Each structure stands twice: as structure tokens, then as C-alpha cells.
Coordinates of C-alpha atoms and ligand atoms in Angstrom, one line a residue:
M1166 CA 72.6 62.3 136.4
Q1167 CA 74.2 65.8 136.0
A1168 CA 73.1 67.7 132.9
K1169 CA 75.8 68.1 130.4
K1170 CA 77.3 71.7 130.5
A1171 CA 76.6 73.6 127.3
N1172 CA 79.6 74.3 125.2
P1173 CA 80.1 78.1 125.6
H1174 CA 81.9 78.4 122.3
V1175 CA 79.1 77.2 120.1
I1176 CA 77.5 79.7 117.7
N1177 CA 73.8 80.0 117.7
S1178 CA 73.5 78.1 114.4
T1179 CA 70.4 77.7 112.3
P1180 CA 70.7 74.5 110.2
N1181 CA 69.1 74.4 106.8
S1182 CA 69.1 78.1 106.5
A1183 CA 70.1 78.1 102.9
H1184 CA 68.7 80.3 100.1
S1185 CA 69.4 79.8 96.4
A1186 CA 69.2 81.7 93.2
I1187 CA 70.0 80.3 89.8
D1188 CA 71.3 77.2 91.7
V1189 CA 73.8 79.3 93.6
V1190 CA 73.3 78.4 97.3
L1191 CA 74.0 80.8 100.1
D1192 CA 74.0 79.1 103.5
T1193 CA 74.0 81.5 106.5
A1194 CA 73.5 78.9 109.2
Y1195 CA 76.8 79.8 110.9
Q1196 CA 76.1 83.5 111.0
G1197 CA 74.6 83.2 114.5
I1198 CA 71.7 85.4 113.5
S1199 CA 68.3 84.4 115.0
A1200 CA 65.0 84.5 113.2
S1201 CA 64.0 87.6 115.1
Q1202 CA 67.3 89.3 114.4
W1203 CA 66.9 88.6 110.7
K1204 CA 63.4 90.1 110.8
K1205 CA 64.8 93.3 112.3
L1206 CA 67.6 93.4 109.7
F1207 CA 65.1 93.2 106.8
S1208 CA 62.9 95.9 108.5
K1209 CA 66.0 98.0 108.7
A1210 CA 66.8 97.4 105.1
R1211 CA 63.3 98.5 104.1
E1212 CA 63.5 101.6 106.3
S1213 CA 66.8 102.6 104.8
G1214 CA 65.1 102.5 101.3
L1215 CA 67.1 99.6 99.9
E1216 CA 64.3 98.5 97.6
Q1217 CA 64.0 102.0 96.1
F1218 CA 67.8 102.1 95.7
I1219 CA 67.7 98.8 93.7
A1220 CA 64.9 100.1 91.5
D1221 CA 66.8 103.4 91.0
M1222 CA 70.0 101.6 90.1
F1223 CA 68.4 99.5 87.3
A1224 CA 66.3 102.5 86.1
G1225 CA 69.4 104.6 85.4
K1226 CA 68.8 107.2 88.1
H1227 CA 71.8 109.3 89.1
I1228 CA 72.7 107.2 92.1
N1229 CA 76.3 108.3 91.8
N1230 CA 75.4 111.6 93.3
S1231 CA 78.8 113.2 93.7
E1232 CA 79.5 112.8 89.9
D1233 CA 75.8 113.2 89.0
R1234 CA 75.5 110.1 86.9
P1235 CA 74.0 106.7 86.9
A1236 CA 75.8 103.4 87.7
L1237 CA 74.6 101.3 84.9
H1238 CA 77.1 98.4 84.6
C1239 CA 74.0 96.1 84.7
A1240 CA 73.1 97.4 81.2
L1241 CA 76.3 95.9 80.0
R1242 CA 75.0 92.4 80.7
N1243 CA 71.5 93.0 79.7
L1244 CA 71.6 90.4 76.9
K1245 CA 67.8 90.6 76.4
K1246 CA 68.4 94.3 75.4
T1247 CA 65.4 95.5 77.3
P1248 CA 65.6 99.3 76.9
V1249 CA 67.7 101.0 79.6
F1250 CA 67.3 104.8 79.6
I1251 CA 69.7 107.4 80.8
D1252 CA 68.1 110.8 80.8
G1253 CA 65.6 109.6 78.2
Q1254 CA 68.0 107.8 75.9
D1255 CA 68.2 104.0 75.5
V1256 CA 71.8 102.9 75.9
M1257 CA 71.3 99.4 74.7
P1258 CA 71.9 100.0 70.9
A1259 CA 75.4 101.4 71.8
V1260 CA 76.1 98.5 74.1
A1261 CA 74.9 95.9 71.5
E1262 CA 77.1 97.5 68.8
V1263 CA 80.1 97.0 71.0
W1264 CA 79.1 93.3 71.4
Q1265 CA 79.0 93.0 67.7
R1266 CA 82.4 94.6 67.3
I1267 CA 83.9 92.2 70.0
E1268 CA 82.5 89.2 68.2
A1269 CA 83.9 90.5 64.9
L1270 CA 87.3 91.0 66.4
C1271 CA 87.3 87.4 67.8
N1272 CA 86.8 86.1 64.3
K1273 CA 89.4 88.5 62.8
W1274 CA 92.4 87.7 65.0
V1275 CA 93.9 84.7 63.3
G1276 CA 97.5 83.9 63.8
V1277 CA 97.9 86.1 66.8
T1278 CA 100.3 84.5 69.3
D1279 CA 100.3 87.1 72.1
V1280 CA 98.0 89.7 73.4
I1281 CA 99.3 92.3 75.9
H1282 CA 96.4 93.8 77.9
I1283 CA 97.7 97.0 79.5
G1284 CA 95.5 98.5 82.3
I1285 CA 95.4 98.8 86.1
G1286 CA 92.8 98.5 88.9
G1287 CA 89.4 98.1 87.4
S1288 CA 90.9 97.9 83.9
D1289 CA 92.9 94.8 85.0
F1290 CA 91.5 92.8 87.9
G1291 CA 88.2 91.6 86.2
P1292 CA 89.7 90.3 83.0
R1293 CA 92.7 88.9 84.7
L1294 CA 90.5 87.0 87.2
A1295 CA 88.3 85.7 84.4
I1296 CA 91.2 84.5 82.3
E1297 CA 92.7 82.6 85.3
A1298 CA 89.4 81.3 86.6
L1299 CA 88.3 79.8 83.3
A1300 CA 91.6 78.4 82.1
H1301 CA 90.9 74.8 83.1
V1302 CA 87.2 74.7 82.6
P1303 CA 86.4 71.5 80.6
G1304 CA 85.6 72.2 77.0
I1305 CA 87.2 75.7 77.0
D1306 CA 89.7 76.3 74.3
S1307 CA 92.3 79.0 74.7
R1308 CA 92.6 79.5 71.0
G1309 CA 96.3 79.3 70.9
M1310 CA 96.8 82.8 72.3
R1311 CA 99.0 83.8 75.2
M1312 CA 97.2 86.5 77.2
H1313 CA 99.6 88.8 79.2
F1314 CA 98.4 91.4 81.7
L1315 CA 100.6 94.4 82.2
A1316 CA 99.5 96.7 85.1
N1317 CA 102.5 97.6 87.3
I1318 CA 104.7 100.6 86.5
D1319 CA 107.5 98.4 87.9
T1320 CA 109.3 97.2 84.7
A1321 CA 109.6 93.7 86.2
E1322 CA 106.2 92.8 84.8
L1323 CA 107.0 94.4 81.5
A1324 CA 110.3 92.5 81.2
R1325 CA 108.6 89.2 82.0
I1326 CA 106.0 89.7 79.3
L1327 CA 108.3 91.0 76.6
A1328 CA 110.7 88.1 77.1
R1329 CA 107.9 85.8 76.1
A1330 CA 105.9 87.7 73.4
Q1331 CA 106.6 87.5 69.7
P1332 CA 106.6 91.1 68.4
N1333 CA 105.4 90.3 64.9
S1334 CA 102.3 88.5 66.0
T1335 CA 101.5 90.5 69.1
R1336 CA 98.4 92.6 69.6
V1337 CA 98.2 95.3 72.3
I1338 CA 95.0 96.4 74.0
I1339 CA 95.4 99.6 76.1
V1340 CA 92.6 99.7 78.6
S1341 CA 91.8 102.8 80.6
K1342 CA 88.5 104.4 81.3
S1343 CA 90.2 107.8 81.7
F1344 CA 93.1 107.2 79.3
T1345 CA 95.2 109.4 81.7
T1346 CA 96.4 106.7 84.1
L1347 CA 100.2 107.1 84.3
E1348 CA 101.0 103.4 84.7
T1349 CA 98.9 102.5 81.7
T1350 CA 100.1 105.2 79.3
M1351 CA 103.8 104.7 80.3
N1352 CA 103.5 101.0 79.9
A1353 CA 101.8 101.5 76.5
K1354 CA 104.6 103.7 75.3
A1355 CA 107.2 101.1 76.5
V1356 CA 105.4 98.3 74.5
V1357 CA 105.2 100.5 71.4
N1358 CA 109.0 101.2 71.8
W1359 CA 109.6 97.4 72.0
L1360 CA 107.6 96.9 68.8
K1361 CA 109.8 99.6 67.1
E1362 CA 113.0 98.1 68.4
N1363 CA 111.9 94.8 67.0
N1364 CA 111.6 96.3 63.5
C1365 CA 107.8 96.5 63.3
T1366 CA 106.8 99.1 60.7
S1367 CA 104.5 101.9 61.6
G1368 CA 101.8 100.2 59.7
Q1369 CA 102.3 97.0 61.7
I1370 CA 102.3 99.0 64.9
S1371 CA 99.1 100.8 64.2
R1372 CA 97.4 97.5 63.2
A1373 CA 98.6 96.0 66.5
L1374 CA 97.3 98.7 68.8
Y1375 CA 93.8 98.7 70.2
A1376 CA 92.1 100.7 73.0
V1377 CA 89.2 100.3 75.3
T1378 CA 88.3 103.6 76.9
A1379 CA 85.6 106.2 77.8
N1380 CA 88.1 108.9 76.5
V1381 CA 88.2 108.2 72.8
T1382 CA 89.8 111.6 72.0
A1383 CA 92.8 110.7 74.2
A1384 CA 93.1 107.3 72.7
K1385 CA 93.2 108.8 69.2
E1386 CA 95.8 111.3 70.3
F1387 CA 97.9 108.4 71.5
G1388 CA 97.9 107.2 67.9
I1389 CA 95.2 104.5 67.9
A1390 CA 93.0 104.2 64.8
E1391 CA 89.4 105.1 65.5
D1392 CA 88.1 101.8 64.3
Q1393 CA 90.4 100.0 66.8
I1394 CA 89.0 101.9 69.8
F1395 CA 86.2 100.2 71.8
P1396 CA 84.2 102.8 73.8
F1397 CA 82.7 102.5 77.1
W1398 CA 80.9 105.2 79.0
D1399 CA 81.2 107.4 82.1
W1400 CA 78.2 105.6 83.6
V1401 CA 80.3 102.5 84.0
G1402 CA 82.6 102.6 87.1
G1403 CA 86.1 101.2 86.4
R1404 CA 85.8 98.5 89.0
Y1405 CA 82.4 97.5 87.6
S1406 CA 83.7 97.4 84.0
V1407 CA 84.7 93.8 83.2
W1408 CA 81.3 93.4 81.4
S1409 CA 82.2 96.1 78.9
A1410 CA 84.9 95.8 76.2
V1411 CA 87.3 95.8 79.2
G1412 CA 86.5 92.1 79.2
L1413 CA 87.8 91.7 75.6
P1414 CA 90.5 89.2 76.7
I1415 CA 87.7 86.8 77.8
A1416 CA 86.2 86.9 74.4
L1417 CA 89.5 86.8 72.5
Q1418 CA 91.0 84.0 74.6
Y1419 CA 88.0 81.8 75.1
G1420 CA 85.6 82.8 72.3
F1421 CA 82.7 85.2 72.1
D1422 CA 80.2 82.6 73.3
T1423 CA 82.2 82.2 76.5
F1424 CA 82.0 85.9 77.0
K1425 CA 78.3 85.9 76.4
E1426 CA 77.8 83.1 78.9
F1427 CA 79.8 85.1 81.5
L1428 CA 77.4 88.1 80.8
A1429 CA 74.4 85.7 81.0
G1430 CA 75.4 84.5 84.5
A1431 CA 75.6 88.1 85.6
E1432 CA 72.4 89.0 84.0
A1433 CA 70.6 86.1 85.7
M1434 CA 72.0 87.3 89.1
D1435 CA 70.9 90.9 88.3
L1436 CA 67.3 89.7 87.6
H1437 CA 67.3 87.9 90.9
F1438 CA 68.6 91.0 92.7
K1439 CA 66.1 93.2 91.0
N1440 CA 63.1 91.0 91.5
A1441 CA 63.5 88.8 94.6
P1442 CA 62.0 89.9 97.9
L1443 CA 64.6 91.1 100.3
E1444 CA 64.2 88.0 102.4
E1445 CA 65.2 85.7 99.5
N1446 CA 67.7 88.1 97.9
L1447 CA 71.2 86.7 98.0
P1448 CA 73.1 89.9 97.7
V1449 CA 70.9 91.6 100.2
I1450 CA 71.1 88.7 102.7
M1451 CA 74.9 88.8 102.4
A1452 CA 75.0 92.6 103.0
L1453 CA 72.7 92.3 106.0
A1454 CA 74.8 89.5 107.6
L1455 CA 77.9 91.7 107.3
L1456 CA 76.0 94.7 108.7
H1457 CA 74.9 92.5 111.7
Q1458 CA 78.4 91.4 112.4
Q1459 CA 79.6 94.9 112.2
E1460 CA 77.0 96.3 114.6
K1461 CA 77.2 93.3 117.0
H1462 CA 80.9 92.4 117.0
K1463 CA 82.4 95.7 115.7
I1464 CA 84.2 93.7 113.1
K1465 CA 87.0 95.5 111.4
A1466 CA 87.8 92.9 108.7
Y1467 CA 86.3 90.0 106.8
A1468 CA 87.8 87.3 104.7
V1469 CA 86.8 85.6 101.5
I1470 CA 88.2 82.2 100.9
P1471 CA 87.4 80.5 97.7
Y1472 CA 88.0 76.8 98.0
A1473 CA 88.9 76.8 94.3
D1474 CA 92.4 77.6 93.2
A1475 CA 91.1 79.0 90.0
L1476 CA 89.5 81.8 92.0
D1477 CA 92.7 82.9 93.7
W1478 CA 92.4 86.3 92.0
F1479 CA 88.8 86.7 93.2
P1480 CA 89.8 88.3 96.6
K1481 CA 92.0 90.9 94.8
W1482 CA 89.2 91.8 92.5
L1483 CA 86.9 92.0 95.5
Q1484 CA 89.3 94.2 97.5
Q1485 CA 89.0 97.0 94.9
L1486 CA 85.3 96.5 94.5
D1487 CA 84.6 96.7 98.2
M1488 CA 87.2 99.0 99.6
E1489 CA 87.3 101.5 96.7
S1490 CA 83.5 101.6 96.6
N1491 CA 82.7 101.8 100.3
G1492 CA 86.0 102.6 102.1
K1493 CA 84.7 106.1 103.0
S1494 CA 84.3 108.2 106.1
V1495 CA 81.4 110.4 104.9
D1496 CA 78.0 109.5 103.6
R1497 CA 76.2 110.8 100.4
D1498 CA 75.4 114.0 102.2
G1499 CA 78.9 114.6 103.5
K1500 CA 78.1 113.6 107.0
P1501 CA 80.4 111.3 109.0
V1502 CA 79.4 107.6 108.9
K1503 CA 79.5 105.2 111.8
Y1504 CA 80.3 102.2 109.6
S1505 CA 81.8 101.7 106.2
S1506 CA 83.7 98.9 104.4
P1507 CA 85.7 96.6 106.7
I1508 CA 89.1 95.5 105.4
V1509 CA 88.7 92.7 102.9
F1510 CA 91.3 90.0 102.4
G1511 CA 91.6 86.4 101.4
S1512 CA 93.1 83.9 99.0
A1513 CA 92.4 80.4 97.8
G1514 CA 91.8 77.5 100.3
S1515 CA 93.2 75.2 101.3
N1516 CA 96.4 77.2 101.0
A1517 CA 95.0 80.0 103.1
Q1518 CA 94.6 77.5 106.0
H1519 CA 98.4 77.3 106.1
S1520 CA 98.8 81.0 106.3
Y1521 CA 96.5 83.2 108.4
F1522 CA 93.9 80.7 109.7
Q1523 CA 95.7 80.5 113.0
L1524 CA 94.5 84.1 113.6
L1525 CA 91.0 83.4 112.3
H1526 CA 90.6 80.5 114.8
Q1527 CA 92.4 81.9 117.9
G1528 CA 93.2 85.6 117.3
T1529 CA 91.5 88.3 119.4
E1530 CA 89.5 89.7 116.4
I1531 CA 86.4 88.2 115.1
I1532 CA 86.7 88.0 111.3
P1533 CA 83.6 86.8 109.5
I1534 CA 84.4 84.6 106.4
D1535 CA 82.7 84.0 103.1
F1536 CA 83.6 80.4 102.2
I1537 CA 83.1 79.9 98.5
A1538 CA 83.0 76.3 97.2
V1539 CA 82.2 74.6 93.9
R1540 CA 80.1 71.5 94.0
E1541 CA 81.5 69.8 90.9
P1542 CA 85.2 68.8 90.6
M1543 CA 87.1 70.1 87.6
S1544 CA 86.8 66.7 85.9
N1545 CA 85.6 63.1 86.5
R1546 CA 89.1 61.7 86.7
P1547 CA 89.3 59.7 90.0
E1548 CA 92.2 61.8 91.2
A1549 CA 90.3 65.1 90.6
V1550 CA 87.3 63.7 92.4
A1551 CA 89.3 62.5 95.4
H1552 CA 91.2 65.9 95.6
H1553 CA 87.9 67.8 95.3
R1554 CA 86.3 65.8 98.1
I1555 CA 89.3 66.7 100.4
L1556 CA 89.0 70.3 99.3
L1557 CA 85.3 70.4 100.3
S1558 CA 85.9 68.5 103.5
N1559 CA 88.4 71.2 104.5
C1560 CA 86.1 74.0 103.7
L1561 CA 83.2 72.5 105.7
A1562 CA 85.5 71.6 108.6
Q1563 CA 87.0 75.0 108.9
A1564 CA 83.6 76.6 109.0
Q1565 CA 82.5 74.2 111.7
A1566 CA 85.6 74.7 113.8
L1567 CA 85.3 78.4 113.6
A1568 CA 81.6 78.4 114.5
N1569 CA 81.7 76.0 117.4
G1570 CA 85.2 76.2 118.8
K1571 CA 86.6 73.7 121.3
D1572 CA 87.2 73.7 125.0
D1573 CA 90.4 72.5 126.6
E1574 CA 92.1 72.6 130.0
N1575 CA 95.2 74.1 128.3
P1576 CA 94.3 77.7 127.3
N1577 CA 96.6 77.4 124.4
N1578 CA 94.4 74.7 122.9
V1579 CA 91.1 76.5 123.4
Y1580 CA 89.3 77.6 120.2
P1581 CA 87.0 80.5 121.2
G1582 CA 84.4 79.7 118.5
K1583 CA 81.4 81.8 117.7
R1584 CA 83.2 83.0 114.5
P1585 CA 80.6 83.6 111.8
S1586 CA 80.7 82.5 108.2
N1587 CA 78.7 82.1 105.0
L1588 CA 79.0 79.2 102.7
L1589 CA 78.4 80.1 99.1
L1590 CA 78.1 77.1 96.9
L1591 CA 78.4 77.3 93.1
P1592 CA 77.1 74.3 91.1
K1593 CA 80.3 74.4 88.9
L1594 CA 83.0 76.8 87.9
N1595 CA 82.1 77.9 84.3
P1596 CA 81.7 81.2 82.6
F1597 CA 78.0 81.5 83.6
Y1598 CA 78.6 80.9 87.3
L1599 CA 81.7 83.1 87.3
G1600 CA 79.6 85.9 85.9
A1601 CA 76.9 85.2 88.5
L1602 CA 79.5 85.2 91.3
L1603 CA 80.9 88.6 90.4
A1604 CA 77.5 90.1 89.9
L1605 CA 76.4 88.7 93.3
Y1606 CA 79.2 90.5 95.0
E1607 CA 78.8 93.7 92.9
N1608 CA 75.1 93.9 94.0
R1609 CA 76.1 93.0 97.6
T1610 CA 78.6 95.9 97.6
A1611 CA 76.1 98.3 96.2
S1612 CA 73.5 97.1 98.8
L1613 CA 76.0 97.7 101.6
G1614 CA 76.6 101.2 100.2
A1615 CA 72.9 101.9 100.3
L1616 CA 72.5 100.6 103.8
W1617 CA 75.4 102.8 105.0
N1618 CA 74.1 105.7 102.8
I1619 CA 77.5 105.7 101.1
N1620 CA 78.0 106.5 97.4
S1621 CA 79.6 103.3 96.2
F1622 CA 80.5 104.7 92.8
D1623 CA 83.1 107.4 93.2
Q1624 CA 86.6 107.1 94.6
P1625 CA 87.9 110.6 95.5
G1626 CA 90.4 109.1 98.0
V1627 CA 92.7 107.7 95.3
E1628 CA 93.6 111.1 93.9
Y1629 CA 95.7 112.9 96.5
G1630 CA 98.6 110.5 96.4
K1631 CA 98.8 110.7 92.6
V1632 CA 99.0 114.5 92.8
L1633 CA 101.8 114.4 95.4
A1634 CA 103.8 111.9 93.4
K1635 CA 104.4 114.5 90.6
P1636 CA 106.6 117.0 92.5
I1637 CA 108.3 114.1 94.2
E1638 CA 109.1 112.5 90.9
K1639 CA 110.5 115.9 89.7
A1640 CA 112.7 116.1 92.8
L1641 CA 114.0 112.5 92.3
A1642 CA 114.7 113.4 88.6
S1643 CA 116.8 116.4 89.7
D1644 CA 119.3 114.1 91.5
E1645 CA 119.7 116.9 94.1
T1646 CA 120.7 115.9 97.6
N1647 CA 119.6 119.0 99.4
I1648 CA 115.9 119.1 98.6
Q1649 CA 114.1 121.2 101.3
A1650 CA 110.6 120.9 102.7
S1651 CA 108.1 122.9 100.7
A1652 CA 104.3 123.2 100.2
D1653 CA 104.2 119.9 98.3
I1654 CA 107.0 117.9 100.1
D1655 CA 107.3 117.7 103.8
A1656 CA 110.5 117.3 105.8
V1657 CA 110.3 113.5 106.1
T1658 CA 109.7 113.0 102.4
A1659 CA 112.4 115.6 101.5
A1660 CA 114.9 113.7 103.7
R1661 CA 113.9 110.4 101.9
I1662 CA 114.3 112.0 98.5
N1663 CA 117.8 113.2 99.5
L1664 CA 118.6 109.7 100.7
L1665 CA 117.5 108.2 97.4
N1666 CA 119.4 110.9 95.4
S1667 CA 122.6 110.4 97.3
Ligands
LIG889 O1 93.4 105.0 90.9 C1 92.2 104.3 91.0 C2 91.5 104.1 89.6 O2 91.0 105.4 89.2 C3 90.5 103.1 89.7 O3 89.3 103.5 90.1 C4 90.5 102.6 88.3 O4 89.9 101.3 88.2 C5 92.0 102.6 88.0 O5 92.5 103.7 88.6 C6 92.3 102.7 86.5 O6 91.7 103.8 85.9 P1 91.6 103.9 84.3 O7 90.8 102.8 83.9 O8 91.0 105.2 84.1 O9 93.0 103.8 83.8

């Protein structure tokens, strides 16, 4: 009898290769990484000083070398309040004082119908994701408040919110680490004008305005009462800031206990990241798997697909986290890097299957995927259980199809296979596991930065465009149609301005 020909499309899978921490399971079976390759990856991690980097991060060392400061967002979820020192000073008393103020505010806001949270980037994605993700968690009460997120300078978002909010019972939280971000300050002024136009007195307006910022002086200059300003600190990066008072909406909307649970999940994941050996360390394993795919397959992108509609904002949050942290061409010492962050994209499954999965299955690029699934359905209703089973079946089926491919006489129907993926399984979607999920990815991103020798905590690349926008805005405001190229505006842009002004 002739031996059956091996399917050339099948990935070198390693069944039962799952690791878990705080009941979060990471299954790397479809990564196609052999035991000896894993061994080499862990050696590489050790050689690159990853263990020391992790210790330094938690110890408040100045790991953000370009800005000469620590990256201590982990202190913000250190509910046990074990001392965390920055240059000899314990930051935990200041962090705990903000927790008390958040709790007090939750108890104080009675009769508030609408909260407008104004902020962009790291001052928006985290709380927006959490509010969406937790909206339908059983037992969570939204305390009768409508939470609105205003980020875009495009007034479409502003108009949509103002059409729904009731001015006399609205509170406004202006969230900006720098308090200089144009979108945020302009939107804040527009909302203040709306309150004025709706006959709110100056006393009512000042009672309605709150700020969350590391630039308290600028917030006061804006007209916000000092006792309505929640500080955070320059050692918290904007994209790592949802754990600070930036996460106020979570506490206000769902209660302080929910916010604490969210912090507790992140704290538990931090303790795992800090203490587990590299071989069992979820964030590290995920970082190394990506590194392997990058070195082996020269991957340019990876996708993250949560099979949970409530996590639809997760990929957007992750895009900033990964690409703003590690989308860089030079390392900590200013030397060119060989690898840095791949492009990150994704959206909730199963919707995503009906969008770009064609390319994931049969396109010319290999794009590794993180499948995220939740073990428990949202409720025990038979309909919810049945839908959830279909959701999970789709998630498992996609991973298998991508890994093993399929042969066919018709080339159009061949699935090339060997497309790697992770399965990340959360026991349930609740505040604790949402916190754990976000902290898992934050620690994975920081690990990748350490492996690439990239500083994951600055973002110099976002500044140049902002600078160039200023003279362009001036030229647009002039209404002139004969703007000439200059030091700030090149010929193409000058022609575009003239077109817009004509
Ligand atoms: O432009 C990018 C950025 O600086 C992000 O890093 C940050 O999250 C966002 O803008 C908002 O900044 P801020 O919180 O200072 O308003």
C-alpha cells in the first residue's frame, strides 16, 4: 500500500502547548515553533537582558531613556500599595490619594445624566474601550449616566454628543496629560460655549468642569477649579494611562468597585509578569512568538481578532499601544534597528471573517493572528449559549484552517496554510479579566521593545505633523489662492491650499 503523502500545508503544530496565568490561557500550538526553537528564543531573551528590563521597570528605573524617566504605570494598579520608589520617593501615597478622590466623586455625582469625556489617543482609547467592553457584563449597573467620548476635532462627533446631552445635568471631564493637545482644548472650549449658550451660569459651568492631567497649571489656567483637577504624573505614558484618573469614566459609570476590579486584574497580570520564569511568562511568550515570526517569515503585520463583540475597541487601543510604542527605526542608542513593530490591525470576530479573512487565508503575506476568545457566554439564556458556541466554533475553525490549509486541484481553492496564530482564552469578560488582558498586552509590548532594544515609552514621531499643521492652518485661514511654496509649505501642499481656498 502506498504511504499517504504528507499535506504540505500543515503547520508544525504542538498540541497541548498551553500556558496559563490567573486562569487566562495562552495556547501557542499553532505557532509552528518547535521545542528547540522555543529554547533558543528563551536563551535569546535572557541574552538580551529581558529579565533585568522587567526588574528595572517595576523598580522605577529610568527605562524611558530619551525622556530620562521611569515608566511606572504598574504602580497605578498596585492595589497592595507596596512601596514603589522613584528616585528615592514612594509614589504610592499620591496614587492612593487619587483613588480616594475617584471614589468620593463616584458617591458625589447624583443626578448627573451625561458625562462628556474629552480627550484623544491615550486619553481616550482606554476608557472608551472599557466602557464598551463592560456595558453588558451581568450585574454591572450603568448608574443611569450616559457617557460620551469626544476626541475628534471634526465637529461631527461634537454635534452628535451635544444633540443628546442635557446641559443642566452634564459634567465634563477634560483629559490630557499635556493639556496642550489642540483637539482636546478646542473641543473643551466648544463644550463650554455650548453650556453658556444653554444659559448655564458661570457657577454651574465651573461646577461642571473637571480635568485629568499631568499639567495642573494649564488646567487651572483653563478655568478649572483646583479641587476638580485629578493629577497624574509624567512617569505614566499617555497610552498606558487608563489605570490613572484617565479611567474615571469606568468608576463613574460602573462604580468604584468595578474600577478596582479592573485594576486588580491588571495587578494580578503584573505580578505574573514580574515573577514567572520566562518559559511560563505569558507576555514574554507572546513577544517571543512574534519575534520568531518576524525573523522566520519577515512578517510585516499581525492581526488581533477578539471573538467578543464587546472587545471591538480592543484592536484600536492596541494599535496605539504597539505602534506608538515600538513603531521606530532607531534603537535606544540611536542605531538603526532591523525589526520594530509590525502593523497591527483587527476587529471583532466573526464580523472580521466577512471582511479581510480572504487575505489572511489566501493572500501572499503571512499575517500571524492573536485570536482572543471568552470561555463563558454573556448569559445563561439558551439563545446566548447557542450563539456563543457558534462564535467559539468559528474562532477555532479559522485558526485550524489557517494553520493547516487545504489542497485542491484547482489552484483557486488551495489554502496555503502554515499561518501561525495564538489562542488567548479569557475565563469570562468582566472588569478583572479586562484589566488582565490590557496589562498582558502592555507587558508584551514592553517586552518586545526590550527585545528589539527600542524605548517603548516615547513617541517623537507624532510631533512633526503637528508642527507643520500650524502654518498650513494659517494659510487656510487667509483665504488666499496664491500661496507660494516656503520653508514650511512645499509646492504640492501650497497648491492644495490654493485649491481649498478657491
Ligand atoms: O499625538 C500623540 C499623543 O501625544 C499621544 O501620545 C497621546 O496619547 C495623545 O497625543 C494625547 O495626548 P494628551 O493626553 O497630552 O492630550
